[in-house]
Amino acid sequence: QVQLVESGGGLVQDGDSLKLSCAASGRTFSTVAMGWFRQAPGKEREFVAAIRWFGGNTYYADSVKGRFTISRDNAKNTMYLQMNSLKPEDTAVYYCAADVTKLAVNIRRVAEYDYWGQGTQVTVSS
């Protein structure tokens, strides 16, 4: 079992920045990759960014490339999402997720991940 807790969400204005954190606990040594997803009201959960836990390769959705940066601190078992130049369309609940069993084969897919956090709300006003 892996437990994930997100933090750092909030209400910001168009063009502002936020940094989300995802603290992992439990059997974190089994983690292959971690990702950030988001879900806006009435929409499906969508991929934002992901990182391989060992090696550090990163992946981004086209909509956030160049604005968001994913990183991790292995010693702290924590993943981050630095979000710059936020736009109203970035408004959503942001979830972190951990891939423990699927070996990061389809790292952009929801089904790739075994564990999910409870989500943190990000609201960007225009």
PDB file of C-alpha atoms in Angstrom:
ATOM      1  CA  GLN A   1       0.000   0.000   0.000  1.00  0.00           C
ATOM      2  CA  VAL A   2       1.080   3.533  -0.808  1.00  0.00           C
ATOM      3  CA  GLN A   3      -0.605   6.579   0.695  1.00  0.00           C
ATOM      4  CA  LEU A   4      -0.502   9.887  -1.175  1.00  0.00           C
ATOM      5  CA  VAL A   5      -1.346  13.320   0.192  1.00  0.00           C
ATOM      6  CA  GLU A   6      -1.455  16.407  -2.036  1.00  0.00           C
ATOM      7  CA  SER A   7      -1.093  19.968  -0.820  1.00  0.00           C
ATOM      8  CA  GLY A   8      -0.484  23.435  -2.206  1.00  0.00           C
ATOM      9  CA  GLY A   9      -3.661  24.146  -4.111  1.00  0.00           C
ATOM     10  CA  GLY A  10      -5.503  27.419  -3.871  1.00  0.00           C
ATOM     11  CA  LEU A  11      -7.096  30.384  -5.606  1.00  0.00           C
ATOM     12  CA  VAL A  12      -4.811  32.464  -7.805  1.00  0.00           C
ATOM     13  CA  GLN A  13      -5.128  34.935 -10.645  1.00  0.00           C
ATOM     14  CA  ASP A  14      -4.382  34.502 -14.321  1.00  0.00           C
ATOM     15  CA  GLY A  15      -0.598  34.461 -14.784  1.00  0.00           C
ATOM     16  CA  ASP A  16       0.246  33.526 -11.185  1.00  0.00           C
ATOM     17  CA  SER A  17       2.205  30.520  -9.971  1.00  0.00           C
ATOM     18  CA  LEU A  18       1.541  27.667  -7.556  1.00  0.00           C
ATOM     19  CA  LYS A  19       3.569  24.710  -6.382  1.00  0.00           C
ATOM     20  CA  LEU A  20       1.815  21.461  -5.549  1.00  0.00           C
ATOM     21  CA  SER A  21       3.345  18.769  -3.376  1.00  0.00           C
ATOM     22  CA  CYS A  22       2.528  15.083  -3.100  1.00  0.00           C
ATOM     23  CA  ALA A  23       3.887  13.253  -0.061  1.00  0.00           C
ATOM     24  CA  ALA A  24       4.074   9.471  -0.355  1.00  0.00           C
ATOM     25  CA  SER A  25       4.204   6.998   2.501  1.00  0.00           C
ATOM     26  CA  GLY A  26       3.969   3.248   2.921  1.00  0.00           C
ATOM     27  CA  ARG A  27       5.625   0.897   0.436  1.00  0.00           C
ATOM     28  CA  THR A  28       7.202   3.700  -1.542  1.00  0.00           C
ATOM     29  CA  PHE A  29      10.258   1.613  -2.437  1.00  0.00           C
ATOM     30  CA  SER A  30       8.057  -0.135  -5.008  1.00  0.00           C
ATOM     31  CA  THR A  31       7.214   3.076  -6.872  1.00  0.00           C
ATOM     32  CA  VAL A  32       8.117   3.011 -10.559  1.00  0.00           C
ATOM     33  CA  ALA A  33       6.659   6.357 -11.576  1.00  0.00           C
ATOM     34  CA  MET A  34       4.403   9.086 -10.273  1.00  0.00           C
ATOM     35  CA  GLY A  35       2.116  11.418 -12.077  1.00  0.00           C
ATOM     36  CA  TRP A  36      -0.148  14.430 -11.817  1.00  0.00           C
ATOM     37  CA  PHE A  37      -3.610  14.393 -13.287  1.00  0.00           C
ATOM     38  CA  ARG A  38      -6.421  16.924 -13.148  1.00  0.00           C
ATOM     39  CA  GLN A  39     -10.168  16.863 -13.452  1.00  0.00           C
ATOM     40  CA  ALA A  40     -12.360  19.841 -14.172  1.00  0.00           C
ATOM     41  CA  PRO A  41     -16.125  19.788 -13.502  1.00  0.00           C
ATOM     42  CA  GLY A  42     -17.929  17.745 -16.107  1.00  0.00           C
ATOM     43  CA  LYS A  43     -14.716  16.522 -17.724  1.00  0.00           C
ATOM     44  CA  GLU A  44     -12.705  13.346 -17.586  1.00  0.00           C
ATOM     45  CA  ARG A  45      -9.536  13.099 -15.553  1.00  0.00           C
ATOM     46  CA  GLU A  46      -6.605  14.074 -17.772  1.00  0.00           C
ATOM     47  CA  PHE A  47      -2.878  13.609 -17.714  1.00  0.00           C
ATOM     48  CA  VAL A  48      -0.746  16.586 -16.721  1.00  0.00           C
ATOM     49  CA  ALA A  49       2.781  15.335 -16.046  1.00  0.00           C
ATOM     50  CA  ALA A  50       4.695  12.272 -14.882  1.00  0.00           C
ATOM     51  CA  ILE A  51       8.150  11.342 -13.695  1.00  0.00           C
ATOM     52  CA  ARG A  52       9.980   8.045 -13.453  1.00  0.00           C
ATOM     53  CA  TRP A  53      11.049   7.617  -9.849  1.00  0.00           C
ATOM     54  CA  PHE A  54      14.479   6.297 -10.734  1.00  0.00           C
ATOM     55  CA  GLY A  55      16.136   8.032 -13.630  1.00  0.00           C
ATOM     56  CA  GLY A  56      13.912  11.077 -13.434  1.00  0.00           C
ATOM     57  CA  ASN A  57      12.593  11.067 -17.006  1.00  0.00           C
ATOM     58  CA  THR A  58       9.703  13.512 -17.268  1.00  0.00           C
ATOM     59  CA  TYR A  59       6.607  13.669 -19.445  1.00  0.00           C
ATOM     60  CA  TYR A  60       4.137  16.506 -19.987  1.00  0.00           C
ATOM     61  CA  ALA A  61       0.803  17.133 -21.589  1.00  0.00           C
ATOM     62  CA  ASP A  62       1.085  19.561 -24.504  1.00  0.00           C
ATOM     63  CA  SER A  63      -1.232  21.982 -22.715  1.00  0.00           C
ATOM     64  CA  VAL A  64       1.222  22.499 -19.831  1.00  0.00           C
ATOM     65  CA  LYS A  65       4.592  22.006 -21.532  1.00  0.00           C
ATOM     66  CA  GLY A  66       6.840  24.980 -20.889  1.00  0.00           C
ATOM     67  CA  ARG A  67       4.685  26.236 -17.997  1.00  0.00           C
ATOM     68  CA  PHE A  68       4.670  23.315 -15.529  1.00  0.00           C
ATOM     69  CA  THR A  69       7.651  21.456 -14.111  1.00  0.00           C
ATOM     70  CA  ILE A  70       7.450  18.115 -12.346  1.00  0.00           C
ATOM     71  CA  SER A  71      10.172  17.040  -9.941  1.00  0.00           C
ATOM     72  CA  ARG A  72      10.736  14.655  -7.073  1.00  0.00           C
ATOM     73  CA  ASP A  73      12.806  14.326  -3.946  1.00  0.00           C
ATOM     74  CA  ASN A  74      13.520  10.638  -3.466  1.00  0.00           C
ATOM     75  CA  ALA A  75      14.852  11.132   0.059  1.00  0.00           C
ATOM     76  CA  LYS A  76      11.614  12.813   1.117  1.00  0.00           C
ATOM     77  CA  ASN A  77       9.351  10.572  -0.979  1.00  0.00           C
ATOM     78  CA  THR A  78       7.754  13.726  -2.305  1.00  0.00           C
ATOM     79  CA  MET A  79       6.788  14.837  -5.781  1.00  0.00           C
ATOM     80  CA  TYR A  80       6.208  18.416  -6.850  1.00  0.00           C
ATOM     81  CA  LEU A  81       4.459  20.291  -9.619  1.00  0.00           C
ATOM     82  CA  GLN A  82       5.606  23.842 -10.164  1.00  0.00           C
ATOM     83  CA  MET A  83       2.913  25.624 -12.135  1.00  0.00           C
ATOM     84  CA  ASN A  84       3.768  28.959 -13.746  1.00  0.00           C
ATOM     85  CA  SER A  85       1.782  31.247 -16.014  1.00  0.00           C
ATOM     86  CA  LEU A  86      -1.456  29.709 -14.811  1.00  0.00           C
ATOM     87  CA  LYS A  87      -4.547  30.159 -16.950  1.00  0.00           C
ATOM     88  CA  PRO A  88      -8.254  29.894 -16.101  1.00  0.00           C
ATOM     89  CA  GLU A  89      -8.387  26.667 -18.110  1.00  0.00           C
ATOM     90  CA  ASP A  90      -5.949  25.127 -15.612  1.00  0.00           C
ATOM     91  CA  THR A  91      -8.715  25.244 -13.002  1.00  0.00           C
ATOM     92  CA  ALA A  92      -9.352  21.698 -11.756  1.00  0.00           C
ATOM     93  CA  VAL A  93      -8.847  19.287  -8.922  1.00  0.00           C
ATOM     94  CA  TYR A  94      -5.275  18.042  -9.176  1.00  0.00           C
ATOM     95  CA  TYR A  95      -4.482  14.473  -8.190  1.00  0.00           C
ATOM     96  CA  CYS A  96      -1.181  12.746  -7.706  1.00  0.00           C
ATOM     97  CA  ALA A  97      -0.837   9.073  -8.480  1.00  0.00           C
ATOM     98  CA  ALA A  98       1.712   6.302  -8.060  1.00  0.00           C
ATOM     99  CA  ASP A  99       2.541   3.442 -10.400  1.00  0.00           C
ATOM    100  CA  VAL A 100       3.753   0.484  -8.396  1.00  0.00           C
ATOM    101  CA  THR A 101       2.832  -2.571 -10.453  1.00  0.00           C
ATOM    102  CA  LYS A 102       2.521  -1.545 -14.098  1.00  0.00           C
ATOM    103  CA  LEU A 103       6.130  -0.553 -14.781  1.00  0.00           C
ATOM    104  CA  ALA A 104       5.239   2.827 -16.331  1.00  0.00           C
ATOM    105  CA  VAL A 105       4.353   1.284 -19.692  1.00  0.00           C
ATOM    106  CA  ASN A 106       1.562   3.782 -20.421  1.00  0.00           C
ATOM    107  CA  ILE A 107       2.619   6.598 -18.177  1.00  0.00           C
ATOM    108  CA  ARG A 108       0.045   9.079 -19.536  1.00  0.00           C
ATOM    109  CA  ARG A 109      -2.950   6.871 -18.857  1.00  0.00           C
ATOM    110  CA  VAL A 110      -5.139   6.927 -15.737  1.00  0.00           C
ATOM    111  CA  ALA A 111      -5.230   3.135 -15.715  1.00  0.00           C
ATOM    112  CA  GLU A 112      -1.444   2.986 -15.360  1.00  0.00           C
ATOM    113  CA  TYR A 113      -1.585   4.088 -11.741  1.00  0.00           C
ATOM    114  CA  ASP A 114      -2.342   1.988  -8.692  1.00  0.00           C
ATOM    115  CA  TYR A 115      -2.723   4.601  -5.957  1.00  0.00           C
ATOM    116  CA  TRP A 116      -4.270   8.064  -5.902  1.00  0.00           C
ATOM    117  CA  GLY A 117      -4.343  10.991  -3.544  1.00  0.00           C
ATOM    118  CA  GLN A 118      -7.500  12.783  -2.475  1.00  0.00           C
ATOM    119  CA  GLY A 119      -6.881  15.767  -4.740  1.00  0.00           C
ATOM    120  CA  THR A 120      -6.253  19.460  -4.210  1.00  0.00           C
ATOM    121  CA  GLN A 121      -8.278  22.247  -5.808  1.00  0.00           C
ATOM    122  CA  VAL A 122      -6.579  24.767  -8.063  1.00  0.00           C
ATOM    123  CA  THR A 123      -8.686  27.707  -9.176  1.00  0.00           C
ATOM    124  CA  VAL A 124      -7.360  30.345 -11.561  1.00  0.00           C
ATOM    125  CA  SER A 125      -9.459  33.467 -11.890  1.00  0.00           C
ATOM    126  CA  SER A 126      -9.400  35.685 -14.961  1.00  0.00           C
TER     127      SER A 126
END
